[in-house]
Coordinates of C-alpha atoms in Angstrom, one line a residue:
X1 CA 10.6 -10.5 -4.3
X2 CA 9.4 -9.9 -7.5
X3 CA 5.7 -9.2 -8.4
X4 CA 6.3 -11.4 -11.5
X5 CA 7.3 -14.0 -9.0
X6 CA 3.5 -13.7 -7.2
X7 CA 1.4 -12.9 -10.4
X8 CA 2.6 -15.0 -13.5
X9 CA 1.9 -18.3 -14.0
X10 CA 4.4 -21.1 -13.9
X11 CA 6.4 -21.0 -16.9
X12 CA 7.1 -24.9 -17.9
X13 CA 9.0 -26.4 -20.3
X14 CA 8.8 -29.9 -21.6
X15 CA 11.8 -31.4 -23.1
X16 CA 11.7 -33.7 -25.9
X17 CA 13.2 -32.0 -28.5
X18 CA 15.6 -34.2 -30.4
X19 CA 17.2 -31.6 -32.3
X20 CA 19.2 -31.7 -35.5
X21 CA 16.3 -31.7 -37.7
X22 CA 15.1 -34.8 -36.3
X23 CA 11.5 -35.8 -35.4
X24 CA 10.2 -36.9 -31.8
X25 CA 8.8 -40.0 -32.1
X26 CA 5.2 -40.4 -32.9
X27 CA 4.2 -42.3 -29.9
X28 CA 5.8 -39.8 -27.7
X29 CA 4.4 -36.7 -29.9
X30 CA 0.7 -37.9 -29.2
X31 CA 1.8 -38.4 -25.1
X32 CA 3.0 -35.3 -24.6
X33 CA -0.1 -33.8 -26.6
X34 CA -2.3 -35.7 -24.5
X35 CA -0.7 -34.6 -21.4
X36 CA -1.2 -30.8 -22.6
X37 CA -4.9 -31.5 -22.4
X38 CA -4.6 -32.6 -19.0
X39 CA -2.8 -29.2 -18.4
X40 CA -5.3 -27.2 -19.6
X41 CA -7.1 -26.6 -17.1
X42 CA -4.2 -25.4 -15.6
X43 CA -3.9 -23.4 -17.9
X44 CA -6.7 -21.9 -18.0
X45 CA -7.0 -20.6 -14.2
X46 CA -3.7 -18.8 -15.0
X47 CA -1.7 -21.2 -12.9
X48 CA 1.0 -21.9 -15.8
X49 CA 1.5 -21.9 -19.3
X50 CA 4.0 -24.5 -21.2
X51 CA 5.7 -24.4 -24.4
X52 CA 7.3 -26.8 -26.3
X53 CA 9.2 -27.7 -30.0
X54 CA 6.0 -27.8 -31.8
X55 CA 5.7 -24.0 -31.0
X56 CA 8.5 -23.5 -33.1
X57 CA 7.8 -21.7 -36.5
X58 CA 8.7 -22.9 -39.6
X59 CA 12.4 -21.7 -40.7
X60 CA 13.3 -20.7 -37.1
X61 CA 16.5 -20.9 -35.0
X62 CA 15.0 -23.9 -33.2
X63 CA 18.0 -24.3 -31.2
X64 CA 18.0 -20.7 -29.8
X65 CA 14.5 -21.0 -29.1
X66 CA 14.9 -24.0 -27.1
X67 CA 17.4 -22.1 -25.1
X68 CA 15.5 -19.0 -24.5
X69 CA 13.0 -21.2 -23.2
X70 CA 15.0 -23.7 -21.4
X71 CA 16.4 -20.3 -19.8
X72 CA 13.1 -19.0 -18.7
X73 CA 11.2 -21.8 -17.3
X74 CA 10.3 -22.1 -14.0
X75 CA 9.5 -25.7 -14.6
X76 CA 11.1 -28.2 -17.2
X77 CA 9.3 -31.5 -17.6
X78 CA 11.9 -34.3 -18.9
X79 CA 9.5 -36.7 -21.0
X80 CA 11.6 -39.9 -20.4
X81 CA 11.6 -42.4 -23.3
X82 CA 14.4 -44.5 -24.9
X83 CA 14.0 -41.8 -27.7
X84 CA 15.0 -39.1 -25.1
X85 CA 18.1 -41.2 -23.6
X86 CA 19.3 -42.0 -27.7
X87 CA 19.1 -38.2 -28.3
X88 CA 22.5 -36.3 -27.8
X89 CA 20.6 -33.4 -27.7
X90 CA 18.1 -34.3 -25.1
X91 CA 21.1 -35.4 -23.2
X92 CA 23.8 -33.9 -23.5
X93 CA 22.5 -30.2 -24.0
X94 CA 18.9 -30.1 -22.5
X95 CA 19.3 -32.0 -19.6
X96 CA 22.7 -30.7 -19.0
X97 CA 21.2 -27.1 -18.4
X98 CA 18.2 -28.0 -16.8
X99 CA 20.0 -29.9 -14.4
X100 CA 22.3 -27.3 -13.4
X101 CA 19.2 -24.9 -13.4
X102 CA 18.0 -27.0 -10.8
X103 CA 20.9 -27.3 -8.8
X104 CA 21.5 -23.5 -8.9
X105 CA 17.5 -23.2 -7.4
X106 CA 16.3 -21.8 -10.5
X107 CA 14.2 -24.2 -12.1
X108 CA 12.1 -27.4 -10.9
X109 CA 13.2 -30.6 -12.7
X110 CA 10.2 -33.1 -12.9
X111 CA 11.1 -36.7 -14.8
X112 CA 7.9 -38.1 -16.8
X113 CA 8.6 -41.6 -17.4
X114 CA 6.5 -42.1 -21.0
X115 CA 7.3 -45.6 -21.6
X116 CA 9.5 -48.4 -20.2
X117 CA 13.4 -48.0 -20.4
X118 CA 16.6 -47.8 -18.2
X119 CA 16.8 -44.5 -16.4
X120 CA 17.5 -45.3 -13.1
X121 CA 21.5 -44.6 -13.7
X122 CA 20.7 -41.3 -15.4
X123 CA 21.9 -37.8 -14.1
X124 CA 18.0 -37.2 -12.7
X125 CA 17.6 -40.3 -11.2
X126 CA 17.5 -39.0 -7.7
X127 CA 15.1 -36.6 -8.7
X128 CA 10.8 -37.3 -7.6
X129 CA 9.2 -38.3 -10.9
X130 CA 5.8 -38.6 -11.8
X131 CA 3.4 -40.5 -12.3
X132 CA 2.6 -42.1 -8.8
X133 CA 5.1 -44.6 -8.4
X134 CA 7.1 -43.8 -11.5
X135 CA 5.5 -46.3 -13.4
X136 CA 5.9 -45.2 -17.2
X137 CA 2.6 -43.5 -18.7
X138 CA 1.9 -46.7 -21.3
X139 CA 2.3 -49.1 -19.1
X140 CA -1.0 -47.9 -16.8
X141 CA -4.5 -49.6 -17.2
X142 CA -6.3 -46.5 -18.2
X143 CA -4.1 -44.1 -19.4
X144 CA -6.2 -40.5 -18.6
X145 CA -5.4 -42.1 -14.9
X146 CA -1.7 -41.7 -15.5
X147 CA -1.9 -38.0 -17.0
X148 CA -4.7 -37.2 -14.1
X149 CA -2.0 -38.0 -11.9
X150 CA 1.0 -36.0 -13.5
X151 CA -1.2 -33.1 -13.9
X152 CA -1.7 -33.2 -9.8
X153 CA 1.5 -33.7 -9.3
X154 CA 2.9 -30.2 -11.5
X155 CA 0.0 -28.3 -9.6
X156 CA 1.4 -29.3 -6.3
X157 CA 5.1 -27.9 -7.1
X158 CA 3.3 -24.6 -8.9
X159 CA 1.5 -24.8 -5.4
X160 CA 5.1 -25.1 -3.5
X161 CA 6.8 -22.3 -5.7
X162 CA 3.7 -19.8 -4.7
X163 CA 3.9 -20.2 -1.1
X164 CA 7.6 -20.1 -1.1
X165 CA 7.0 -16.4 -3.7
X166 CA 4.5 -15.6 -0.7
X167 CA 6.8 -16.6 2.0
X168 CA 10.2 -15.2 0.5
X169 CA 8.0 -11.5 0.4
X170 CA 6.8 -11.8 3.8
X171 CA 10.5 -11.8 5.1
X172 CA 11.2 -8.9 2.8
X173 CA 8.7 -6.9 4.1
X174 CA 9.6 -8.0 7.6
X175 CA 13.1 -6.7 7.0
X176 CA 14.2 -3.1 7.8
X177 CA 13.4 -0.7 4.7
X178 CA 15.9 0.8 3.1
X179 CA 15.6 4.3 2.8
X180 CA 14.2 5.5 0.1
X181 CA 14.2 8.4 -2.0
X182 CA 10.5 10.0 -3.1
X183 CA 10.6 11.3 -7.0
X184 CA 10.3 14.6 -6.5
X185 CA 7.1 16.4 -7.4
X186 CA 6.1 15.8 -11.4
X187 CA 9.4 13.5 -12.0
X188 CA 9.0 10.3 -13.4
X189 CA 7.9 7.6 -10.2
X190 CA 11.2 4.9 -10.4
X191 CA 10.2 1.5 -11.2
X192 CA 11.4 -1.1 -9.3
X193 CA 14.5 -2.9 -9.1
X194 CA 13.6 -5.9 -10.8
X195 CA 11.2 -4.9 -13.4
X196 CA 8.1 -7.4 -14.2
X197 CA 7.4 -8.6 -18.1
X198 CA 5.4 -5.9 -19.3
X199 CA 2.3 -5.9 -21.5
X200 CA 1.7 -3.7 -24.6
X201 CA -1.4 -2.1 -23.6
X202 CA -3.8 -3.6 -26.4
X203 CA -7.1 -5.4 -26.7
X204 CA -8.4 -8.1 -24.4
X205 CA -6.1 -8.7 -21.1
X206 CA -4.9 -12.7 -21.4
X207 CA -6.3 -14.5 -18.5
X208 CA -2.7 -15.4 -17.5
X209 CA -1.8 -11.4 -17.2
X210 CA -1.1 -9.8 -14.0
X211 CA -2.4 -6.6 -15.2
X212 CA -6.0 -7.5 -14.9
X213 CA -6.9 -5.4 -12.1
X214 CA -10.7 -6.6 -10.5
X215 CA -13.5 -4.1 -9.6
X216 CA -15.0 -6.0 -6.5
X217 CA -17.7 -6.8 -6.2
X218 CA -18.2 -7.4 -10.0
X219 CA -16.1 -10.4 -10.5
X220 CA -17.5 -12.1 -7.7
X221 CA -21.0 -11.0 -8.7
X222 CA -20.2 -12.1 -12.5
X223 CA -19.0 -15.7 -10.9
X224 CA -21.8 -16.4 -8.7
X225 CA -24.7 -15.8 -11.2
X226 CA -23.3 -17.2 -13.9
X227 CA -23.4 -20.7 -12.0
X228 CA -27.3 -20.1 -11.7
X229 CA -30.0 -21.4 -13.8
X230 CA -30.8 -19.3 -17.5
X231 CA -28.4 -16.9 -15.4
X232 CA -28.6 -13.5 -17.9
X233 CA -25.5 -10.9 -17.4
X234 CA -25.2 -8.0 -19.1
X235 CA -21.9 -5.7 -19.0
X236 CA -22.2 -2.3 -20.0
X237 CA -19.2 0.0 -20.5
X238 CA -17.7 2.6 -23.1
X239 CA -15.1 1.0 -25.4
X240 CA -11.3 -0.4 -23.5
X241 CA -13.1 0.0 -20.4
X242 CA -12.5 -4.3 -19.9
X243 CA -15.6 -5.5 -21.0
X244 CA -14.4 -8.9 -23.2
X245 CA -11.7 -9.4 -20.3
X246 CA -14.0 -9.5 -17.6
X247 CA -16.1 -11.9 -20.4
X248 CA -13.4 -14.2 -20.7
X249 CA -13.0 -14.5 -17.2
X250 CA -16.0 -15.1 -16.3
X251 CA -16.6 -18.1 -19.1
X252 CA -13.3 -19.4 -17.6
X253 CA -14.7 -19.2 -14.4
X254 CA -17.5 -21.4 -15.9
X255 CA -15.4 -23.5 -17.1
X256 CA -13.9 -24.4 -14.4
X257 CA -16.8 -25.9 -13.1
X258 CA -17.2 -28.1 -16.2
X259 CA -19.8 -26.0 -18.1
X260 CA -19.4 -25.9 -22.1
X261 CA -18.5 -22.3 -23.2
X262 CA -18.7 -20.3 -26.9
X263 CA -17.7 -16.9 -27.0
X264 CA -18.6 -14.8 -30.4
X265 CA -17.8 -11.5 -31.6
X266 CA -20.6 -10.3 -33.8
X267 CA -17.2 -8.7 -35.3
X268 CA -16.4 -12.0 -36.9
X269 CA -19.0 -11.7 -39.0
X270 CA -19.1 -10.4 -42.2
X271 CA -21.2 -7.6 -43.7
X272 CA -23.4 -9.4 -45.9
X273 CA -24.5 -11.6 -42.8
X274 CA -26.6 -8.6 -41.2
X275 CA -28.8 -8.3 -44.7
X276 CA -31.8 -10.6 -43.8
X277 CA -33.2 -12.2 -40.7
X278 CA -32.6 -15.5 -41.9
X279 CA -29.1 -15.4 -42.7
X280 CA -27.9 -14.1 -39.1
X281 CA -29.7 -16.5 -37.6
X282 CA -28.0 -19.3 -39.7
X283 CA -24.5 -17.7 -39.3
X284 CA -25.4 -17.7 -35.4
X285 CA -26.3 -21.4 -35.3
X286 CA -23.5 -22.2 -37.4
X287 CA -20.8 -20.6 -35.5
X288 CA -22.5 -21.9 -32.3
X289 CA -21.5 -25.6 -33.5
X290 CA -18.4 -24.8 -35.0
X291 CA -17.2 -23.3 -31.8
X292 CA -18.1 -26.5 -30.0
X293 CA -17.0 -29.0 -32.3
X294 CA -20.1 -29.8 -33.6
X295 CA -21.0 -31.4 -36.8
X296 CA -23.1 -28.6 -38.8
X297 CA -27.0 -29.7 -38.9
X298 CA -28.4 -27.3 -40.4
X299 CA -30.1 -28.7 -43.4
X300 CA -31.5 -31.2 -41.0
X301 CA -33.2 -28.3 -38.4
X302 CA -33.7 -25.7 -41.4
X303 CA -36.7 -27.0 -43.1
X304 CA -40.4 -26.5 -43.3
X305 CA -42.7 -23.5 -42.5
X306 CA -41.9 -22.0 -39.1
X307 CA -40.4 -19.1 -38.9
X308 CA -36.7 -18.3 -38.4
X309 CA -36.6 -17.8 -35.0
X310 CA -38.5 -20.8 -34.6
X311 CA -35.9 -22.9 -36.5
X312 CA -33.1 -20.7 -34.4
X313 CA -34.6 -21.8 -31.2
X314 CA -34.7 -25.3 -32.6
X315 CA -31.3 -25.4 -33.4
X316 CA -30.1 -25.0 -30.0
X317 CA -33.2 -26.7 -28.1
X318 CA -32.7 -30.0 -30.5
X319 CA -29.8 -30.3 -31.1
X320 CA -26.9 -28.0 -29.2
X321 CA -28.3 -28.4 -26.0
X322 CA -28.8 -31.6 -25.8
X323 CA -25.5 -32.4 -27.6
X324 CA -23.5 -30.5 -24.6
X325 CA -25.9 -32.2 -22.2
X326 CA -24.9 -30.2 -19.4
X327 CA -24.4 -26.2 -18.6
X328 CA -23.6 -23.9 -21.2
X329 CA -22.3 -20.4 -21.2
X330 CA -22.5 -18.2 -23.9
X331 CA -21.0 -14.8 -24.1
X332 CA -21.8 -12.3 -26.8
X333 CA -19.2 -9.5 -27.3
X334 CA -19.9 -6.4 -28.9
X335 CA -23.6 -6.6 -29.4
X336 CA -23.5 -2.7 -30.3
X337 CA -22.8 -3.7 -33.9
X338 CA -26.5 -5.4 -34.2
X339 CA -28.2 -2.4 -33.1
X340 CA -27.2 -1.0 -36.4
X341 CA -29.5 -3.3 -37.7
X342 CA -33.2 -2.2 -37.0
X343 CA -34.9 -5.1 -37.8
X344 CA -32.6 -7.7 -37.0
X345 CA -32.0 -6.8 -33.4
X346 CA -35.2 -6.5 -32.8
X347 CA -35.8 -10.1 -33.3
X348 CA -32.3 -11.7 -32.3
X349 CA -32.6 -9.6 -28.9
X350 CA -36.4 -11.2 -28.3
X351 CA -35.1 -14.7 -29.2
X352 CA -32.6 -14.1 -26.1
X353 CA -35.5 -12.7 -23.5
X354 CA -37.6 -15.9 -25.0
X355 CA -35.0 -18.1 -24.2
X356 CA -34.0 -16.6 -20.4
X357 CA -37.5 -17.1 -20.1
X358 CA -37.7 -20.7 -20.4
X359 CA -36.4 -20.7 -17.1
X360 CA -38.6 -23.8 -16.0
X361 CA -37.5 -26.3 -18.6
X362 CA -34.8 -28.0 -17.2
X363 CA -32.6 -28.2 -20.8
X364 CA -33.6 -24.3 -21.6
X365 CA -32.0 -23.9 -17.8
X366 CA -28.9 -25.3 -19.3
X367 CA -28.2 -21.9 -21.3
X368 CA -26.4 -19.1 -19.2
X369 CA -25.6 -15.5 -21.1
X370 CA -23.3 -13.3 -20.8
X371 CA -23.9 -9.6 -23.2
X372 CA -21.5 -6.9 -23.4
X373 CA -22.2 -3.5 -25.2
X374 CA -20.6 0.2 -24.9
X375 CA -24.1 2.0 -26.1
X376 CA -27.6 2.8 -25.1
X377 CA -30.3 0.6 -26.3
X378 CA -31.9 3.1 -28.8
X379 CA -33.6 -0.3 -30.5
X380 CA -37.6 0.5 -29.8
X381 CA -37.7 -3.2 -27.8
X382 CA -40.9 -4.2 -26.1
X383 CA -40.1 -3.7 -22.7
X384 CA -41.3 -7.8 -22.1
X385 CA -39.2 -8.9 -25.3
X386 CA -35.8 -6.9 -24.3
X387 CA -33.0 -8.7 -22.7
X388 CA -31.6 -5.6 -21.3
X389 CA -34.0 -5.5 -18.5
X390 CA -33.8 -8.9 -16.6
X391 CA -31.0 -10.8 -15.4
X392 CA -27.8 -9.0 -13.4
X393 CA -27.0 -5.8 -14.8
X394 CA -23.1 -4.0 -14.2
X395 CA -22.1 -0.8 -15.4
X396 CA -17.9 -1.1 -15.6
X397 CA -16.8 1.6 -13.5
X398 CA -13.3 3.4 -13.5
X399 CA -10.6 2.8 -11.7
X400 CA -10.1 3.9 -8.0
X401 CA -7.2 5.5 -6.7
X402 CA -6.3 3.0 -5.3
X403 CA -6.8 0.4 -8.1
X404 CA -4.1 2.8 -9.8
X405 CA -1.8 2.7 -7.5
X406 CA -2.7 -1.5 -7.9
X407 CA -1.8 -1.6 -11.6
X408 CA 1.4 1.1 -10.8
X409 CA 3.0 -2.0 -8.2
X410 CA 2.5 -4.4 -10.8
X411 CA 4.3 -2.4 -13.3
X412 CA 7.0 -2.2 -11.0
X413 CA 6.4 1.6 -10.7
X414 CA 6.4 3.4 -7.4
X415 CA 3.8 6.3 -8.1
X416 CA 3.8 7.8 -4.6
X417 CA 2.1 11.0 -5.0
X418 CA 2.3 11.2 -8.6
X419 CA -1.3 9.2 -8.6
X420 CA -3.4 12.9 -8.6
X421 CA -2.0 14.5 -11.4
X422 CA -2.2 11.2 -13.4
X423 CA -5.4 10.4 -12.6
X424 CA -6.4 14.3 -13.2
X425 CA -5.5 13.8 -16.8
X426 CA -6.6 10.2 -17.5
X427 CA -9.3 9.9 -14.7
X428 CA -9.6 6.1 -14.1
X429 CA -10.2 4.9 -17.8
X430 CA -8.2 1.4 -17.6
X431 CA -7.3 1.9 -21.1
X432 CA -5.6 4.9 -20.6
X433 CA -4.1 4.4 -17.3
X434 CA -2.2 1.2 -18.7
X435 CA -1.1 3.0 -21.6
X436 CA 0.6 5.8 -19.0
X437 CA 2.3 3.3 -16.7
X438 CA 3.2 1.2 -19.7
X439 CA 5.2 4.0 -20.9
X440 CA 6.8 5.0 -17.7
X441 CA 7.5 1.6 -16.8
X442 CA 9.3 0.8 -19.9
X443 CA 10.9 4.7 -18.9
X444 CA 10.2 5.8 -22.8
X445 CA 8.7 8.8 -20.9
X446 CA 8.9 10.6 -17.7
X447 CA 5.7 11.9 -15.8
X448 CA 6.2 15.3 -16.7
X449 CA 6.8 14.4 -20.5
X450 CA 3.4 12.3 -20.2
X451 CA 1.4 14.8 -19.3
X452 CA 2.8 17.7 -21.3
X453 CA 2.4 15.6 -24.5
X454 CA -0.8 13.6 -23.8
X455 CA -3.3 15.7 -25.4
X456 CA -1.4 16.5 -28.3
X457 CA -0.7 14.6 -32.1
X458 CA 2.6 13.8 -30.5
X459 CA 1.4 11.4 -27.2
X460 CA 0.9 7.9 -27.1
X461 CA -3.3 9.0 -27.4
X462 CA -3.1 10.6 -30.4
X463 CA -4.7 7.4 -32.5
X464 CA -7.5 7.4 -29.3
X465 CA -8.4 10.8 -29.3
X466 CA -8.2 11.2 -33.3
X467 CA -11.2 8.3 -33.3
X468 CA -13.0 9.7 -30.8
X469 CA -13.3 13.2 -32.8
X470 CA -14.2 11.4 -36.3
X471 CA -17.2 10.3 -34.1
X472 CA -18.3 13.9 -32.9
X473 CA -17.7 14.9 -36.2
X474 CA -20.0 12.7 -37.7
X475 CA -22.8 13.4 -35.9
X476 CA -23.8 17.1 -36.2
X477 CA -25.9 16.7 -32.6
X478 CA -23.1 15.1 -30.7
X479 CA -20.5 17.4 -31.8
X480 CA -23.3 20.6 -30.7
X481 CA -23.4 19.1 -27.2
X482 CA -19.7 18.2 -26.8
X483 CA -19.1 22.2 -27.6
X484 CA -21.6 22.4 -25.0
X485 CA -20.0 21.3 -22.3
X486 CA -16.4 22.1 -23.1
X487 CA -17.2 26.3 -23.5
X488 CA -18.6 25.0 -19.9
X489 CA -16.1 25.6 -16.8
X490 CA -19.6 23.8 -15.0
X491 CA -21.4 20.3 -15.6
X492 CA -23.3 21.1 -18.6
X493 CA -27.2 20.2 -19.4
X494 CA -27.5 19.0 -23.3
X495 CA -30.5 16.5 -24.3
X496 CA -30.6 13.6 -22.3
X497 CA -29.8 11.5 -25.4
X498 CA -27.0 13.1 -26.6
X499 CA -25.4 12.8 -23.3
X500 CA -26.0 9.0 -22.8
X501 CA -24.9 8.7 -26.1
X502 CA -21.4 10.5 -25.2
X503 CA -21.3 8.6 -22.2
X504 CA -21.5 5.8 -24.3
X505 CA -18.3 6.7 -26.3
X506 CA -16.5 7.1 -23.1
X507 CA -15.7 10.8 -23.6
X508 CA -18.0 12.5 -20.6
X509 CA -19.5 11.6 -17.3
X510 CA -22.5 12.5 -15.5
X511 CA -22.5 14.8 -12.2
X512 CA -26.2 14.6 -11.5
X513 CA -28.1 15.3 -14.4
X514 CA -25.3 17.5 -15.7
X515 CA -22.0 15.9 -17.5
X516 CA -18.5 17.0 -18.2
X517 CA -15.4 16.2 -19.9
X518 CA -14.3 12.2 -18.3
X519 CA -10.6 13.6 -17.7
X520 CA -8.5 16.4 -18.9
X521 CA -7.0 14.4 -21.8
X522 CA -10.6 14.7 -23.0
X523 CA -11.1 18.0 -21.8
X524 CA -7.8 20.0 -23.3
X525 CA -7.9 18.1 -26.6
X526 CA -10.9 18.3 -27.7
X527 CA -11.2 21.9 -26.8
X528 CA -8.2 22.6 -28.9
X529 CA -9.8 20.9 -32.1
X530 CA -13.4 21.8 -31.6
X531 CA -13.6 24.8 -30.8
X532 CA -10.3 26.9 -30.7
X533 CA -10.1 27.3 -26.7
X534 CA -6.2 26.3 -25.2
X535 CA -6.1 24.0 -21.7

């Protein structure tokens, strides 16, 4: 069994696609987007994801596509209408293959009867169609009924295909083993026979990926207090540690129990936005609305003489609260870039403890936060106007042995042994771990090469390790303590400070009050470039 087959989502396919440069019809265009709402959900706890024709660029080979599609899907939804029976494509092409997907076991064929016609001679005739009944999706009283129904219906067959994955792997585990051979000490680990779809190691991990490895109990943590009241969680880690994927999956998680959610990247923002008070708060309040759908009112809430973070507060008590009327979680990514701004964090990070402090006004109780950032709070905060000491705190942690040898299996990599000397070079940095295994899964490198090459300009960390010392270099006091504890064979003492702030970066960690080098990749490069020592 494949561990694509257990971690993907069900790929589905809907098929309506008249080909020849011809249209779908408008009436069964704006079914088939209204049943890709009622799959969204679906989509978003991972379960499947769907394409169809409107995916397809501009000046594309939209007949190839549709067959690398049609090819792939683990599901393929016929949308039956008297404009899908008239189209010799449909017909005669898509339906030909799907049908003889789904006789060869590949594929689940589902019929969604769209409007009233004569199908009941077709090829998928004797095929279960949906909705209930197979009464066509126009002809139903209420309409959201018809699609409520379908939507069950497709989560019952990706419910099937999961327990048969499940079921299918139980035998092959039950089975004899084959004998194997172990890669011999430093080789490259083999991957797997069948080798999953692979990832390139960048950036947030999709919701739907199977390479988003959980830390218990942090995930669980994250899910339970988010559903609390003015619930406040903060998520501190160095840089590609997984901080906006364990965001996103906790607002999903939200989301799934029909709370309103806005995630913003203080990246989005241009430059000029952090030059006054005002302005931030108005960009802020702005993006909050657009991100919900919401007509902008700020003329309306942006007058008279109280004070900007008066009118901020305002904003979302008068008018985006009670426009959501119901739970809403918010997650702000990257907060690190508004401590570069003195005075402006200052009073955007009270506004947030003022807010979480409203706990006993039922609409205030509405607002639930989620705040990520890599760095130390060096912002003097009052310590009763700082959102950074309420609500449930988590530090991301590495990655366990054993969370290694996780991600390895999902990469279709046997590491056997071969998890020490990795994890001696990379520690358990996520980043850098799924950088390693991409590359050995995809075989561009064996183990050995790996390692021999990692610290250098010619590995797949040269870019990583190249920003890390324009950092040190920048800052004279950094750079003194990172000498510091690489002439060091020992944990190191520097000033408290400067070692939070490299533990910040991602570069060190902390051994008591003393810190060292994170991993060797940190360890061997930087002492090359800093300060002339080899290994």
């Amino acid at each position: 069994m494949r561990s694509k087959d257990l971690f993907s989502p069900r790929y589905l396919v809907c098929c309506d696609w008249p080909g020849g440069g011809q249209s779908i019809s408008h009436q069964d265009e704006a079914l088939r987007d209204e049943l890709a709402k009622h799959l969204s959900l679906l989509e978003r706890q991972g379960v499947l994801s769907h394409w169809h024709d409107r995916q397809i660029a501009p000046g594309s080979d939209w007949a190839g596509q549709i067959d690398r599609h049609l090819e792939q899907a683990q599901i393929i939804l016929l949308l039956i209408s008297a404009d899908f029976l008239a189209s010799d494509y449909c017909y005669d092409i898509e339906l030909k293959r799907a049908m003889e997907r789904h006789r060869a076991g590949e594929a689940v064929v589902i019929p969604v009867i769209l409007r009233p016609v004569d199908w009941q001679v077709a090829d998928f005739s004797r095929l279960q169609g949906l909705p209930k009944n197979i009464q066509p999706v126009t002809t139903w009283p209420n309409q959201d009924e018809a699609f409520a129904d379908i939507a069950k219906g497709i989560r019952q067959v990706v419910e099937g295909l999961q327990t048969a994955a499940i079921e299918a792997l139980a035998d092959d585990e039950s089975a004899p083993p084959e004998p194997a051979l172990e890669p011999a000490e430093g080789q490259a680990p083999q991957p797997s026979s069948t080798l999953v779809d692979l990832e390139i190691p960048e950036g947030q991990v999709p919701l739907s990926s199977p390479f988003y490895v959980e830390r218990p109990p942090i995930e669980a943590d994250c899910y339970q207090a988010i559903l609390q009241p003015s619930a406040l969680i903060r998520i501190k880690a160095p840089r590609q540690m997984g901080k906006s994927s364990l965001m996103a999956r906790i607002l999903n998680h939200a989301s799934q129990h029909d709370y309103r959610t806005v995630g913003i990247s203080f990246q989005e923002a241009d430059g000029d936005i952090f030059a006054e008070l005002t302005g931030f708060l108005q960009w802020f309040c702005a993006t909050l609305a657009d991100a919900l759908g919401l007509p902008d009112q700020l003329d309306q809430h942006w007058k008279g003489p109280l004070g900007s973070k008066q009118k901020c507060g305002n904003y979302l008590y008068r008018y985006i609260l009670p426009a959501i009327n119901g739970p809403f979680a918010l997650g702000l990514d990257e907060v690190d870039l508004v401590f570069q701004y003195p005075k402006i964090a200052e009073d955007f990070f009270a506004l947030l403890r003022a807010w979480h402090e409203k706990r006993n006004d039922p609409l205030w109780q509405h607002l639930r936060l989620i705040i990520t950032h890599s760095k130390e709070v060096y912002v003097p905060l009052k310590i009763n106007q700082s959102p950074f000491n309420v609500g449930l705190a988590k530090d991301l942690p590495e990655f366990t042995p054993a969370q290694v040898q996780e991600l390895a299996t999902r990469h279709g990599l046997n590491l056997s042994d071969n998890i020490a000397p990795l994890m001696q070079m990379l520690g358990g940095h996520p980043y850098l771990v799924r950088v390693a295994l991409y590359h050995l899964a995809t075989e561009r490198l064996t183990l050995n090469e790996l390692l021999a090459i990692a610290p250098t300009e010619e590995g797949p960390y040269a870019e990583h390790l190249r920003r890390h010392l324009q950092n040190l270099e920048a800052s004279p006091d950094l750079l003194q303590a990172m000498q510091v504890i690489l002439q060091s064979e020992e944990p190191a003492t520097v000033g408290s400070k400067a070692a939070f702030r490299l533990q910040s970066m991602g570069v060190v960690k902390f051994r008591q009050n003393s810190v060292e080098p994170l991993c060797d990749l940190y360890r061997i490069a930087f002492r090359e470039r800093l300060i002339g020592l080899q290994g």
